PDB file of N, CA and C in Angstrom:
ATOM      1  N   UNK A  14       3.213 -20.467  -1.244  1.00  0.00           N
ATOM      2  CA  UNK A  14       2.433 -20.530  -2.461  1.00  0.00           C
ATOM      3  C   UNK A  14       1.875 -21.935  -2.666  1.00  0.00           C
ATOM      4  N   UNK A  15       2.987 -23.086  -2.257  1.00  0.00           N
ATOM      5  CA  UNK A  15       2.156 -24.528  -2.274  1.00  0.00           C
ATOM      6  C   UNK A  15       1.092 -24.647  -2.126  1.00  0.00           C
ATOM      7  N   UNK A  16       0.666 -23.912  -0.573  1.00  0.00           N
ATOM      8  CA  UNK A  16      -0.660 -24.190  -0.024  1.00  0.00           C
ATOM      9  C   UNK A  16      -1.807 -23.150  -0.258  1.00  0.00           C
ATOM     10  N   UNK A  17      -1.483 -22.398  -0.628  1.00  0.00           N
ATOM     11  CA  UNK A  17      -2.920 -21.413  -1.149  1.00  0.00           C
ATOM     12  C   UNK A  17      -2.922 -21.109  -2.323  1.00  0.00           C
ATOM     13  N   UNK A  18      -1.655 -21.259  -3.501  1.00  0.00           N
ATOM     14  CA  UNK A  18      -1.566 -20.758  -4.443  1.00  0.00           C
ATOM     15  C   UNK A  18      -1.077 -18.906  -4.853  1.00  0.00           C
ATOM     16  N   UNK A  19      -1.574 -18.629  -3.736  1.00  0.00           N
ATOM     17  CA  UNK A  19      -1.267 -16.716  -3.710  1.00  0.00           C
ATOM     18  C   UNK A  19       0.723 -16.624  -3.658  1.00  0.00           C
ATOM     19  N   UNK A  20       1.214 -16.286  -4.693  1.00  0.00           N
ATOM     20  CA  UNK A  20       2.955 -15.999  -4.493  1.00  0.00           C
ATOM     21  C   UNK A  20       2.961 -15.178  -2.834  1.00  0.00           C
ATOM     22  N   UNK A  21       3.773 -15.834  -2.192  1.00  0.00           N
ATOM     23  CA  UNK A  21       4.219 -14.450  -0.931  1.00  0.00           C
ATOM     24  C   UNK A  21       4.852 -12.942  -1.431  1.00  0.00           C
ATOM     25  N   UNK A  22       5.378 -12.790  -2.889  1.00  0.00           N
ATOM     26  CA  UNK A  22       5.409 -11.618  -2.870  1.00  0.00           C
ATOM     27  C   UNK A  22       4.387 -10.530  -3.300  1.00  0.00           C
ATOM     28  N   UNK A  23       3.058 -11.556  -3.530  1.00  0.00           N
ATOM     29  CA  UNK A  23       1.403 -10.610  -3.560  1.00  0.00           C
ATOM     30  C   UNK A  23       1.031 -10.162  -2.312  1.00  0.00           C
ATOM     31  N   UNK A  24       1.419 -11.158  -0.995  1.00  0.00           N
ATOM     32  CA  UNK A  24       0.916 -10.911   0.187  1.00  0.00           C
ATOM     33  C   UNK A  24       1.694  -9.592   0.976  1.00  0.00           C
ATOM     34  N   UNK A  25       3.246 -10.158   0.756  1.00  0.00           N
ATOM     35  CA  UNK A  25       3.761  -9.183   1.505  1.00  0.00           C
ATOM     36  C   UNK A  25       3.329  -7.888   0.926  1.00  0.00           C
ATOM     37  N   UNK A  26       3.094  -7.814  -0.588  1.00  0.00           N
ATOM     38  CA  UNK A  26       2.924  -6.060  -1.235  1.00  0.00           C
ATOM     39  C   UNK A  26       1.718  -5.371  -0.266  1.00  0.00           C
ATOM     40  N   UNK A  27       0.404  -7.062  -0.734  1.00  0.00           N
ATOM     41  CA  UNK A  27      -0.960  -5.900   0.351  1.00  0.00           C
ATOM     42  C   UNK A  27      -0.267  -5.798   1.269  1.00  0.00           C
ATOM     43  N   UNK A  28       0.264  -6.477   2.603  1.00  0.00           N
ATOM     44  CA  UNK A  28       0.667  -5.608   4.064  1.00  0.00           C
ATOM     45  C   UNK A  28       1.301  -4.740   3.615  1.00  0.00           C
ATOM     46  N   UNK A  29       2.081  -4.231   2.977  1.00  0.00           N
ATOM     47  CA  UNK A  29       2.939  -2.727   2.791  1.00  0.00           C
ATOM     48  C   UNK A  29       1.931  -2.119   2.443  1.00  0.00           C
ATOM     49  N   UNK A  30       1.076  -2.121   1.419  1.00  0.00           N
ATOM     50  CA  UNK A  30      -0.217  -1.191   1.086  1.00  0.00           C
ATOM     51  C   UNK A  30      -0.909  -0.991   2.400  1.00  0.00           C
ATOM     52  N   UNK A  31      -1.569  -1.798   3.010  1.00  0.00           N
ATOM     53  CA  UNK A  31      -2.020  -1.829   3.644  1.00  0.00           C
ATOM     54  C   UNK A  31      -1.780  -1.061   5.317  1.00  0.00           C
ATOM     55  N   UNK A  32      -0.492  -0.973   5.763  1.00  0.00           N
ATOM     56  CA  UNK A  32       0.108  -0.687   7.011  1.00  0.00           C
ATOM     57  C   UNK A  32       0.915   0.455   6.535  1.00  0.00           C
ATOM     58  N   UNK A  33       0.783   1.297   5.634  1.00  0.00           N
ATOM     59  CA  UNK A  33       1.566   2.577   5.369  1.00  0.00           C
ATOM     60  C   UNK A  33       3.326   1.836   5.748  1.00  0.00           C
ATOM     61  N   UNK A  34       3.574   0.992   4.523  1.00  0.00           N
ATOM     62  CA  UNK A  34       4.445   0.726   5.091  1.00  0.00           C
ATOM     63  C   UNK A  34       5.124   0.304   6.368  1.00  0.00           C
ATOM     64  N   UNK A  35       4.380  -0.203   7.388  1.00  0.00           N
ATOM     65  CA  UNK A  35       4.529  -0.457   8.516  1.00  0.00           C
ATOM     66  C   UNK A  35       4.550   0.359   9.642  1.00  0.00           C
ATOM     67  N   UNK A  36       4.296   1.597   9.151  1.00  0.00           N
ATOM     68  CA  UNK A  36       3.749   2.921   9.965  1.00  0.00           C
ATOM     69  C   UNK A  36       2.677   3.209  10.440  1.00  0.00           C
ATOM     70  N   UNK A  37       1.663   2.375   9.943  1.00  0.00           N
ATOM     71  CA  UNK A  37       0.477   2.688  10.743  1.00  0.00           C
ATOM     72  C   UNK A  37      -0.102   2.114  11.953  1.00  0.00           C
ATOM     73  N   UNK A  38      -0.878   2.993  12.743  1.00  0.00           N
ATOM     74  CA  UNK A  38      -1.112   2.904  14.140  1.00  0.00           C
ATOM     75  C   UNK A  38      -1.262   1.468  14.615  1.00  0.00           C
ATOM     76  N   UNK A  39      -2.303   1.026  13.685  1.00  0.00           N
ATOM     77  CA  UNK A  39      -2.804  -0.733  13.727  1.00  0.00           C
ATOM     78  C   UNK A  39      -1.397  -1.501  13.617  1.00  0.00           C
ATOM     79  N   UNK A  40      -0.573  -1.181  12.983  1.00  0.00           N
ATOM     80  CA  UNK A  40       1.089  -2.343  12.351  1.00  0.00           C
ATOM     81  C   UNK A  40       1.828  -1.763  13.337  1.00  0.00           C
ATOM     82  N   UNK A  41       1.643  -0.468  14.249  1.00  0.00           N
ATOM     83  CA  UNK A  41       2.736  -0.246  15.302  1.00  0.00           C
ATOM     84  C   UNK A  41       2.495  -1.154  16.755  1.00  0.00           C
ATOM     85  N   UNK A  42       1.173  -0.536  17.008  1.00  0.00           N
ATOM     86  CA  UNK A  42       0.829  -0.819  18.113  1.00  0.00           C
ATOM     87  C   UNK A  42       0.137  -2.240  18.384  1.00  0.00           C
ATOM     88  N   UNK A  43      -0.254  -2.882  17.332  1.00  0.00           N
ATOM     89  CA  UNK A  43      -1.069  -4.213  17.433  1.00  0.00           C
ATOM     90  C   UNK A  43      -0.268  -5.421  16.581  1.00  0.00           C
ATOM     91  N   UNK A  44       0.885  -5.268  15.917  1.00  0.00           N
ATOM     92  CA  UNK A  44       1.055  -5.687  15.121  1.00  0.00           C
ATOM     93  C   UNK A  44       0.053  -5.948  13.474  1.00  0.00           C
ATOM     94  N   UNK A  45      -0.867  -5.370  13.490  1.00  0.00           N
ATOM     95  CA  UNK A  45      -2.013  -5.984  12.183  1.00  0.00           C
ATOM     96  C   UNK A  45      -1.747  -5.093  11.465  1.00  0.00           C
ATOM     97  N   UNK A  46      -0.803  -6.048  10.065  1.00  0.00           N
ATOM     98  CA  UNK A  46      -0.626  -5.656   8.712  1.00  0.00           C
ATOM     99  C   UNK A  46      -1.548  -5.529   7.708  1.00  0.00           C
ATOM    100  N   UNK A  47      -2.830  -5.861   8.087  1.00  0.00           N
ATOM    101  CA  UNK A  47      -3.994  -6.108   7.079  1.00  0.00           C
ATOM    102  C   UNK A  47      -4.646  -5.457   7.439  1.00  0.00           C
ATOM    103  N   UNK A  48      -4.904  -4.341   8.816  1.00  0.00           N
ATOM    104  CA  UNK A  48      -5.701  -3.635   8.981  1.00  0.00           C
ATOM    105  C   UNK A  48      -7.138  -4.340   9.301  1.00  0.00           C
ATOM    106  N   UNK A  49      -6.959  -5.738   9.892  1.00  0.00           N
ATOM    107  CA  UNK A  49      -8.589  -6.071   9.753  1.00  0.00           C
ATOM    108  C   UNK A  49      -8.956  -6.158  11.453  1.00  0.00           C
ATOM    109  N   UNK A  50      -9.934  -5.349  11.488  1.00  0.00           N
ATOM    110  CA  UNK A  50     -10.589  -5.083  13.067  1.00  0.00           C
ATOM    111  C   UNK A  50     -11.568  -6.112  13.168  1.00  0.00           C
ATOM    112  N   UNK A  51     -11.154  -6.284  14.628  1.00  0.00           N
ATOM    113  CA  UNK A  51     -12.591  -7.283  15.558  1.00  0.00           C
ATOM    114  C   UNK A  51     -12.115  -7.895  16.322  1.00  0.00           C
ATOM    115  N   UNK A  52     -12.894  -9.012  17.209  1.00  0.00           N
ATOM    116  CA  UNK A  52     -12.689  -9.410  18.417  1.00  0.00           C
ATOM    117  C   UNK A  52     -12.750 -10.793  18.497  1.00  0.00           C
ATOM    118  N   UNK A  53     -11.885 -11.539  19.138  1.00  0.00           N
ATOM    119  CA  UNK A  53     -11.594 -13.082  19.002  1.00  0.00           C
ATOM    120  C   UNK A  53     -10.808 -13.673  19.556  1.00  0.00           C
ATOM    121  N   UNK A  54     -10.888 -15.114  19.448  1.00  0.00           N
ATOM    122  CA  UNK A  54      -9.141 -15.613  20.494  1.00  0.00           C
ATOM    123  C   UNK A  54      -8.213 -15.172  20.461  1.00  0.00           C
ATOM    124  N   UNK A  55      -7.200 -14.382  19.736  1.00  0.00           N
ATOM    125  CA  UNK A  55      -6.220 -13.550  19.911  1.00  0.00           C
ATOM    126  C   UNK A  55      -6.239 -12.191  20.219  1.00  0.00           C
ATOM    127  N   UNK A  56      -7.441 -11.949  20.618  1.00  0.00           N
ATOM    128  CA  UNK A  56      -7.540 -10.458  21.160  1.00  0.00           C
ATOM    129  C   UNK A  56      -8.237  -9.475  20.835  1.00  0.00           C
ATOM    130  N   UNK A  57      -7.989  -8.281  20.864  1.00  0.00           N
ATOM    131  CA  UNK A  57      -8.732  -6.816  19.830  1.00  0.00           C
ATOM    132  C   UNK A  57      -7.541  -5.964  20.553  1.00  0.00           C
ATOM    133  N   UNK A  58      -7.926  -5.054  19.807  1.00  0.00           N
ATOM    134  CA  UNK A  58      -6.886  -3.646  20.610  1.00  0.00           C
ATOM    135  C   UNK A  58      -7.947  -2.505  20.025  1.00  0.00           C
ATOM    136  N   UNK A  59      -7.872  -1.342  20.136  1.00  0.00           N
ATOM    137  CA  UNK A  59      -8.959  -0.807  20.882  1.00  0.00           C
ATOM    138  C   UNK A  59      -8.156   0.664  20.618  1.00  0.00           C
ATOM    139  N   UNK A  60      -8.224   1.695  19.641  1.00  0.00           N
ATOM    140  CA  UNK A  60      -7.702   3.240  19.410  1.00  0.00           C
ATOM    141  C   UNK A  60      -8.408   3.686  20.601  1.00  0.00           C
ATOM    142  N   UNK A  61      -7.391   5.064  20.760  1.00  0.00           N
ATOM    143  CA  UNK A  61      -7.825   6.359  21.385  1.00  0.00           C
ATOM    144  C   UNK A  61      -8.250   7.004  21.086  1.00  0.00           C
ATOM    145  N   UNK A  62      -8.132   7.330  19.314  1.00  0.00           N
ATOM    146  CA  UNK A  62      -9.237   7.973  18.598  1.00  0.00           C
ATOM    147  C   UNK A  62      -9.527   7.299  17.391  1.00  0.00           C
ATOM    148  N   UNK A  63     -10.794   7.878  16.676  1.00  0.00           N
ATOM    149  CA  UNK A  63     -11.345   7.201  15.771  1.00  0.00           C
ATOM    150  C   UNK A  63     -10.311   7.311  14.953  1.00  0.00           C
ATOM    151  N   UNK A  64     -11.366   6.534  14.240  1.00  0.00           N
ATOM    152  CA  UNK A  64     -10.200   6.241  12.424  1.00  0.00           C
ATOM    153  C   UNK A  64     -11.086   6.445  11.425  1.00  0.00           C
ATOM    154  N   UNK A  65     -10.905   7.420  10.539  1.00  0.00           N
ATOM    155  CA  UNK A  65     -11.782   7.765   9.094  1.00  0.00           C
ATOM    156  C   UNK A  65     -11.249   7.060   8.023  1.00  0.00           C
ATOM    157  N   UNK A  66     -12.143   6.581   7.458  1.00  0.00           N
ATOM    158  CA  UNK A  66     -11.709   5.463   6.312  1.00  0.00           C
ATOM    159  C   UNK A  66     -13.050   6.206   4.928  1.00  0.00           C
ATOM    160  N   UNK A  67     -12.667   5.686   3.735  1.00  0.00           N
ATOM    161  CA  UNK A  67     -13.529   5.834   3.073  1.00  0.00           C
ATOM    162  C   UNK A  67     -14.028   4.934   2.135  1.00  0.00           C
ATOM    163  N   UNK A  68     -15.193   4.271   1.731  1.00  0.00           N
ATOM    164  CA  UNK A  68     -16.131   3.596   0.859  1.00  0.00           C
ATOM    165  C   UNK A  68     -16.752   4.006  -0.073  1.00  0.00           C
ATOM    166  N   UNK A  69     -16.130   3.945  -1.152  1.00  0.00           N
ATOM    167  CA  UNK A  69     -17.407   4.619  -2.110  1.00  0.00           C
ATOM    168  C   UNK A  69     -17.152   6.188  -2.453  1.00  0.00           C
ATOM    169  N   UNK A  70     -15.890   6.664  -2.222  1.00  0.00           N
ATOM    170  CA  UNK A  70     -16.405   7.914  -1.404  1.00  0.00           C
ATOM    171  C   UNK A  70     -16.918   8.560  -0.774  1.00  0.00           C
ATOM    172  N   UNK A  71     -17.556   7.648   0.435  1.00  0.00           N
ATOM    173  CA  UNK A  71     -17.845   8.472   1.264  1.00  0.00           C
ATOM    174  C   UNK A  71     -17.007   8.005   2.630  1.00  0.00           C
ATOM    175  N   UNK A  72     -16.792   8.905   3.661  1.00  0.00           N
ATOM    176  CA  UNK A  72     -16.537   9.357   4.795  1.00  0.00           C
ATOM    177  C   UNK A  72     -17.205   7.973   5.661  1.00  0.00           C
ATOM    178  N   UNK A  73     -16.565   6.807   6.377  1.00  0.00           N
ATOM    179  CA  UNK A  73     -16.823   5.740   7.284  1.00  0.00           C
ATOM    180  C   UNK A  73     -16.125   6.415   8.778  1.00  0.00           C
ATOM    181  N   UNK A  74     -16.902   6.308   9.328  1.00  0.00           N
ATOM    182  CA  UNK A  74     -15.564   6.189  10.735  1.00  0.00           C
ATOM    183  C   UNK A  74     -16.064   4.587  11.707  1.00  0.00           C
ATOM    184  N   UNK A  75     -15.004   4.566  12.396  1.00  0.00           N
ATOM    185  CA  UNK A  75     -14.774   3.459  13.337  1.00  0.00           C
ATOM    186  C   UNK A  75     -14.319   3.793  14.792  1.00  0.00           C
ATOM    187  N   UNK A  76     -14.904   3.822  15.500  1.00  0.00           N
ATOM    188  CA  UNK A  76     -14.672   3.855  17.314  1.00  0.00           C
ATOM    189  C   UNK A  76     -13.531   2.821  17.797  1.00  0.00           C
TER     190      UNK A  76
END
């Protein structure tokens, strides 16, 4: 909290929101609690199948 001001028990709540509790595909297999996709010096990882998300209500998918 010193250094950003955010309490760690705001952060840890989003990763639990965020990773179905640590069940989801992204927090099993990639470790990423935040769910945030893309590609960079530490890597990408890459599903077998899509992933449906929604905005707005509507229907997003991701490859």
């Amino acid at each position: 909290m010193q250094r950003t001001g955010i309490p760690a028990s705001l952060t840890i709540a989003q990763g639990i929101l965020e990773s179905g509790w640590g069940a989801s595909e992204l927090t099993v297999n990639a470790n990423n609690w935040f769910g945030i996709k893309g590609v960079g010096p530490a890597g990408s990882y890459e599903r077998d199948s899509s992933e449906e998300e929604h905005e707005n209500n509507k229907e997003i998918s991701f490859s």
